[in-house]
Tab-separated table of N, CA and C in Angstrom:
chain	number	residue	atom	x	y	z
A	205	UNK	N	101.996	-50.604	-20.197
A	205	UNK	CA	100.896	-50.219	-19.339
A	205	UNK	C	99.830	-51.319	-19.383
A	206	UNK	N	99.377	-51.840	-18.235
A	206	UNK	CA	98.388	-52.926	-18.220
A	206	UNK	C	97.031	-52.445	-18.715
A	207	UNK	N	96.285	-53.394	-19.268
A	207	UNK	CA	94.923	-53.067	-19.705
A	207	UNK	C	94.061	-52.800	-18.482
A	208	UNK	N	93.274	-51.754	-18.560
A	208	UNK	CA	92.382	-51.414	-17.454
A	208	UNK	C	90.952	-51.481	-17.952
A	209	UNK	N	90.102	-51.950	-17.086
A	209	UNK	CA	88.680	-51.983	-17.389
A	209	UNK	C	88.062	-50.735	-16.784
A	210	UNK	N	87.490	-49.881	-17.633
A	210	UNK	CA	86.883	-48.663	-17.084
A	210	UNK	C	85.668	-49.021	-16.231
A	211	UNK	N	85.561	-48.407	-15.084
A	211	UNK	CA	84.429	-48.661	-14.193
A	211	UNK	C	83.897	-47.345	-13.662
A	212	UNK	N	82.627	-47.380	-13.329
A	212	UNK	CA	82.016	-46.248	-12.649
A	212	UNK	C	82.244	-46.451	-11.154
A	213	UNK	N	82.153	-45.407	-10.360
A	213	UNK	CA	82.421	-45.536	-8.927
A	213	UNK	C	81.522	-46.554	-8.219
A	214	UNK	N	80.328	-46.782	-8.726
A	214	UNK	CA	79.397	-47.689	-8.051
A	214	UNK	C	79.344	-49.080	-8.692
A	215	UNK	N	80.294	-49.407	-9.549
A	215	UNK	CA	80.317	-50.708	-10.222
A	215	UNK	C	81.562	-51.465	-9.783
A	216	UNK	N	81.366	-52.731	-9.401
A	216	UNK	CA	82.498	-53.579	-9.059
A	216	UNK	C	82.707	-54.590	-10.177
A	217	UNK	N	83.946	-54.875	-10.473
A	217	UNK	CA	84.293	-55.842	-11.509
A	217	UNK	C	85.014	-57.003	-10.837
A	218	UNK	N	84.593	-58.221	-11.176
A	218	UNK	CA	85.242	-59.404	-10.610
A	218	UNK	C	85.626	-60.341	-11.744
A	219	UNK	N	86.772	-60.924	-11.640
A	219	UNK	CA	87.201	-61.922	-12.603
A	219	UNK	C	86.913	-63.293	-11.992
A	220	UNK	N	86.214	-64.136	-12.746
A	220	UNK	CA	85.834	-65.456	-12.263
A	220	UNK	C	86.327	-66.527	-13.219
A	221	UNK	N	86.646	-67.672	-12.671
A	221	UNK	CA	86.950	-68.813	-13.517
A	221	UNK	C	85.629	-69.378	-14.025
A	222	UNK	N	85.697	-70.260	-15.012
A	222	UNK	CA	84.466	-70.891	-15.514
A	222	UNK	C	83.762	-71.650	-14.406
A	223	UNK	N	84.527	-72.331	-13.585
A	223	UNK	CA	83.937	-73.108	-12.488
A	223	UNK	C	83.226	-72.194	-11.501
A	224	UNK	N	83.861	-71.089	-11.139
A	224	UNK	CA	83.234	-70.138	-10.224
A	224	UNK	C	81.950	-69.570	-10.811
A	225	UNK	N	81.979	-69.227	-12.099
A	225	UNK	CA	80.792	-68.702	-12.758
A	225	UNK	C	79.681	-69.749	-12.796
A	226	UNK	N	80.034	-70.995	-13.124
A	226	UNK	CA	79.047	-72.077	-13.167
A	226	UNK	C	78.390	-72.250	-11.804
A	227	UNK	N	79.192	-72.216	-10.743
A	227	UNK	CA	78.649	-72.380	-9.394
A	227	UNK	C	77.724	-71.221	-9.050
A	228	UNK	N	78.113	-70.003	-9.372
A	228	UNK	CA	77.261	-68.841	-9.109
A	228	UNK	C	75.931	-68.939	-9.845
A	229	UNK	N	75.981	-69.342	-11.115
A	229	UNK	CA	74.759	-69.463	-11.911
A	229	UNK	C	73.884	-70.590	-11.366
A	230	UNK	N	74.481	-71.735	-11.049
A	230	UNK	CA	73.701	-72.855	-10.508
A	230	UNK	C	73.036	-72.467	-9.195
A	231	UNK	N	73.768	-71.769	-8.329
A	231	UNK	CA	73.190	-71.335	-7.058
A	231	UNK	C	72.026	-70.368	-7.276
A	232	UNK	N	72.187	-69.450	-8.216
A	232	UNK	CA	71.117	-68.489	-8.505
A	232	UNK	C	69.886	-69.196	-9.065
A	233	UNK	N	70.095	-70.149	-9.951
A	233	UNK	CA	68.972	-70.903	-10.522
A	233	UNK	C	68.287	-71.712	-9.431
A	234	UNK	N	69.071	-72.374	-8.587
A	234	UNK	CA	68.502	-73.178	-7.508
A	234	UNK	C	67.649	-72.316	-6.582
A	235	UNK	N	68.138	-71.126	-6.247
A	235	UNK	CA	67.365	-70.227	-5.383
A	235	UNK	C	66.080	-69.789	-6.080
A	236	UNK	N	66.164	-69.499	-7.377
A	236	UNK	CA	64.962	-69.133	-8.125
A	236	UNK	C	63.945	-70.262	-8.169
A	237	UNK	N	64.423	-71.484	-8.318
A	237	UNK	CA	63.529	-72.641	-8.333
A	237	UNK	C	62.876	-72.810	-6.968
A	238	UNK	N	63.662	-72.657	-5.895
A	238	UNK	CA	63.084	-72.773	-4.551
A	238	UNK	C	61.992	-71.730	-4.340
A	239	UNK	N	62.234	-70.513	-4.794
A	239	UNK	CA	61.228	-69.456	-4.644
A	239	UNK	C	59.987	-69.771	-5.474
A	240	UNK	N	60.192	-70.270	-6.694
A	240	UNK	CA	59.058	-70.630	-7.550
A	240	UNK	C	58.271	-71.773	-6.937
A	241	UNK	N	58.969	-72.717	-6.328
A	241	UNK	CA	58.313	-73.862	-5.717
A	241	UNK	C	57.413	-73.418	-4.570
A	242	UNK	N	57.867	-72.453	-3.803
A	242	UNK	CA	57.053	-71.945	-2.696
A	242	UNK	C	55.758	-71.312	-3.204
A	243	UNK	N	55.790	-70.758	-4.411
A	243	UNK	CA	54.610	-70.097	-4.972
A	243	UNK	C	53.628	-71.074	-5.605
A	244	UNK	N	54.053	-72.321	-5.809
A	244	UNK	CA	53.176	-73.314	-6.435
A	244	UNK	C	52.199	-73.877	-5.417
A	245	UNK	N	51.087	-74.433	-5.900
A	245	UNK	CA	50.112	-75.035	-4.982
A	245	UNK	C	50.738	-76.187	-4.201
A	246	UNK	N	50.178	-76.460	-3.038
A	246	UNK	CA	50.680	-77.552	-2.205
A	246	UNK	C	50.374	-78.900	-2.856
A	247	UNK	N	51.067	-79.960	-2.428
A	247	UNK	CA	50.841	-81.279	-3.024
A	247	UNK	C	49.394	-81.761	-2.909
A	248	UNK	N	48.681	-81.327	-1.858
A	248	UNK	CA	47.290	-81.754	-1.705
A	248	UNK	C	46.409	-81.292	-2.862
A	249	UNK	N	46.732	-80.128	-3.436
A	249	UNK	CA	45.921	-79.610	-4.535
A	249	UNK	C	46.574	-79.850	-5.898
A	250	UNK	N	47.749	-80.468	-5.907
A	250	UNK	CA	48.450	-80.757	-7.152
A	250	UNK	C	48.433	-82.256	-7.413
A	251	UNK	N	48.585	-82.636	-8.672
A	251	UNK	CA	48.692	-84.063	-8.954
A	251	UNK	C	49.898	-84.646	-8.212
A	252	UNK	N	49.723	-85.807	-7.626
A	252	UNK	CA	50.795	-86.421	-6.856
A	252	UNK	C	51.947	-86.884	-7.754
A	253	UNK	N	51.618	-87.410	-8.926
A	253	UNK	CA	52.614	-87.939	-9.845
A	253	UNK	C	52.696	-87.008	-11.058
A	254	UNK	N	53.895	-86.499	-11.360
A	254	UNK	CA	54.053	-85.587	-12.497
A	254	UNK	C	55.068	-86.147	-13.478
A	255	UNK	N	54.826	-85.916	-14.750
A	255	UNK	CA	55.732	-86.403	-15.795
A	255	UNK	C	56.961	-85.499	-15.880
A	256	UNK	N	57.979	-85.997	-16.540
A	256	UNK	CA	59.207	-85.246	-16.762
A	256	UNK	C	58.904	-83.906	-17.451
A	257	UNK	N	58.098	-83.945	-18.501
A	257	UNK	CA	57.759	-82.722	-19.250
A	257	UNK	C	56.978	-81.750	-18.385
A	258	UNK	N	55.998	-82.267	-17.642
A	258	UNK	CA	55.174	-81.400	-16.793
A	258	UNK	C	56.016	-80.760	-15.694
A	259	UNK	N	56.901	-81.542	-15.088
A	259	UNK	CA	57.736	-80.995	-14.022
A	259	UNK	C	58.679	-79.921	-14.559
A	260	UNK	N	59.271	-80.162	-15.718
A	260	UNK	CA	60.152	-79.163	-16.323
A	260	UNK	C	59.392	-77.861	-16.560
A	261	UNK	N	58.166	-77.982	-17.069
A	261	UNK	CA	57.355	-76.787	-17.335
A	261	UNK	C	56.962	-76.082	-16.040
A	262	UNK	N	56.535	-76.835	-15.052
A	262	UNK	CA	56.076	-76.243	-13.788
A	262	UNK	C	57.201	-75.524	-13.053
A	263	UNK	N	58.405	-76.090	-13.106
A	263	UNK	CA	59.530	-75.480	-12.391
A	263	UNK	C	60.304	-74.488	-13.252
A	264	UNK	N	60.018	-74.481	-14.557
A	264	UNK	CA	60.726	-73.562	-15.446
A	264	UNK	C	62.174	-73.960	-15.663
A	265	UNK	N	62.428	-75.267	-15.689
A	265	UNK	CA	63.784	-75.765	-15.940
A	265	UNK	C	63.744	-76.677	-17.157
A	266	UNK	N	64.909	-76.996	-17.676
A	266	UNK	CA	64.973	-77.868	-18.851
A	266	UNK	C	64.912	-79.339	-18.428
A	267	UNK	N	64.633	-80.188	-19.399
A	267	UNK	CA	64.647	-81.628	-19.140
A	267	UNK	C	66.058	-82.098	-18.826
A	268	UNK	N	67.044	-81.407	-19.380
A	268	UNK	CA	68.440	-81.732	-19.074
A	268	UNK	C	68.729	-81.475	-17.598
A	269	UNK	N	68.189	-80.383	-17.061
A	269	UNK	CA	68.354	-80.092	-15.637
A	269	UNK	C	67.722	-81.196	-14.801
A	270	UNK	N	66.532	-81.652	-15.189
A	270	UNK	CA	65.890	-82.740	-14.448
A	270	UNK	C	66.734	-84.010	-14.520
A	271	UNK	N	67.336	-84.266	-15.661
A	271	UNK	CA	68.210	-85.431	-15.804
A	271	UNK	C	69.385	-85.328	-14.832
A	272	UNK	N	69.986	-84.119	-14.762
A	272	UNK	CA	71.102	-83.915	-13.833
A	272	UNK	C	70.648	-84.124	-12.390
A	273	UNK	N	69.470	-83.594	-12.051
A	273	UNK	CA	68.953	-83.750	-10.697
A	273	UNK	C	68.710	-85.224	-10.377
A	274	UNK	N	68.241	-85.979	-11.373
A	274	UNK	CA	68.042	-87.414	-11.155
A	274	UNK	C	69.383	-88.071	-10.842
A	275	UNK	N	70.451	-87.658	-11.521
A	275	UNK	CA	71.782	-88.200	-11.268
A	275	UNK	C	72.277	-87.811	-9.872
A	276	UNK	N	71.774	-86.680	-9.346
A	276	UNK	CA	72.159	-86.210	-8.005
A	276	UNK	C	71.253	-86.775	-6.914
A	277	UNK	N	70.269	-87.580	-7.307
A	277	UNK	CA	69.474	-88.247	-6.279
A	277	UNK	C	67.981	-87.994	-6.297
A	278	UNK	N	67.475	-87.160	-7.207
A	278	UNK	CA	66.027	-86.953	-7.277
A	278	UNK	C	65.376	-88.257	-7.729
A	279	UNK	N	64.521	-88.801	-6.877
A	279	UNK	CA	63.889	-90.084	-7.179
A	279	UNK	C	62.888	-89.920	-8.315
A	280	UNK	N	62.919	-90.872	-9.232
A	280	UNK	CA	62.002	-90.858	-10.374
A	280	UNK	C	61.566	-92.282	-10.665
A	281	UNK	N	60.525	-92.386	-11.487
A	281	UNK	CA	59.982	-93.678	-11.880
A	281	UNK	C	59.847	-93.701	-13.394
A	282	UNK	N	60.293	-94.770	-13.995
A	282	UNK	CA	60.207	-94.893	-15.448
A	282	UNK	C	59.165	-95.942	-15.808
A	283	UNK	N	58.288	-95.549	-16.710
A	283	UNK	CA	57.327	-96.492	-17.274
A	283	UNK	C	57.551	-96.465	-18.774
A	284	UNK	N	58.262	-97.458	-19.269
A	284	UNK	CA	58.658	-97.433	-20.673
A	284	UNK	C	59.660	-96.321	-20.873
A	285	UNK	N	59.348	-95.402	-21.761
A	285	UNK	CA	60.258	-94.280	-22.017
A	285	UNK	C	59.817	-93.004	-21.301
A	286	UNK	N	58.786	-93.097	-20.452
A	286	UNK	CA	58.275	-91.929	-19.737
A	286	UNK	C	58.802	-91.903	-18.310
A	287	UNK	N	59.271	-90.737	-17.889
A	287	UNK	CA	59.787	-90.549	-16.533
A	287	UNK	C	58.752	-89.769	-15.728
A	288	UNK	N	58.498	-90.218	-14.508
A	288	UNK	CA	57.571	-89.535	-13.604
A	288	UNK	C	58.245	-89.280	-12.265
A	289	UNK	N	57.720	-88.303	-11.545
A	289	UNK	CA	58.223	-87.941	-10.227
A	289	UNK	C	57.052	-87.809	-9.272
A	290	UNK	N	57.274	-88.163	-8.008
A	290	UNK	CA	56.303	-87.839	-6.970
A	290	UNK	C	56.569	-86.405	-6.537
A	291	UNK	N	55.526	-85.608	-6.467
A	291	UNK	CA	55.682	-84.197	-6.114
A	291	UNK	C	56.362	-84.041	-4.760
A	292	UNK	N	56.024	-84.895	-3.811
A	292	UNK	CA	56.647	-84.801	-2.483
A	292	UNK	C	58.150	-85.053	-2.560
A	293	UNK	N	58.584	-85.947	-3.457
A	293	UNK	CA	60.016	-86.186	-3.643
A	293	UNK	C	60.708	-84.952	-4.213
A	294	UNK	N	60.038	-84.283	-5.149
A	294	UNK	CA	60.600	-83.062	-5.747
A	294	UNK	C	60.754	-81.992	-4.692
A	295	UNK	N	59.718	-81.802	-3.873
A	295	UNK	CA	59.792	-80.797	-2.804
A	295	UNK	C	60.940	-81.087	-1.836
A	296	UNK	N	61.064	-82.339	-1.447
A	296	UNK	CA	62.116	-82.717	-0.506
A	296	UNK	C	63.499	-82.503	-1.108
A	297	UNK	N	63.656	-82.857	-2.364
A	297	UNK	CA	64.934	-82.705	-3.069
A	297	UNK	C	65.329	-81.229	-3.148
A	298	UNK	N	64.388	-80.373	-3.512
A	298	UNK	CA	64.685	-78.947	-3.633
A	298	UNK	C	64.906	-78.305	-2.271
A	299	UNK	N	64.140	-78.709	-1.278
A	299	UNK	CA	64.301	-78.155	0.063
A	299	UNK	C	65.648	-78.529	0.656
A	300	UNK	N	66.137	-79.710	0.287
A	300	UNK	CA	67.429	-80.208	0.766
A	300	UNK	C	68.596	-79.455	0.109
A	301	UNK	N	68.328	-78.821	-1.018
A	301	UNK	CA	69.391	-78.100	-1.732
A	301	UNK	C	70.265	-78.998	-2.578
A	302	UNK	N	69.817	-80.211	-2.855
A	302	UNK	CA	70.623	-81.167	-3.609
A	302	UNK	C	70.735	-80.823	-5.090
A	303	UNK	N	69.870	-79.920	-5.586
A	303	UNK	CA	69.850	-79.641	-7.011
A	303	UNK	C	71.016	-78.815	-7.485
A	304	UNK	N	71.648	-78.090	-6.615
A	304	UNK	CA	72.720	-77.260	-7.131
A	304	UNK	C	73.693	-76.928	-6.105
């Protein structure tokens, strides 16, 4: 007799591969970031240039996520060991959906 997963009538169960789960999570995070970005002040009232740490804090993402986004095309500027971003570049990158 095959193993059965008990379910309630209003609960659906789906089996996902790791890749499918990763894509679902990345999409959900990207949508959450886009929503958070809309709630932030406009670039006119925000500092134009933001550091890696400040951007991670403002968007609620890790520095590793910012590193990945940089690899996907988010423009950044390095001064020594410090990474900075133009806020307008961040907005454009997130609006384009390139982050996830």
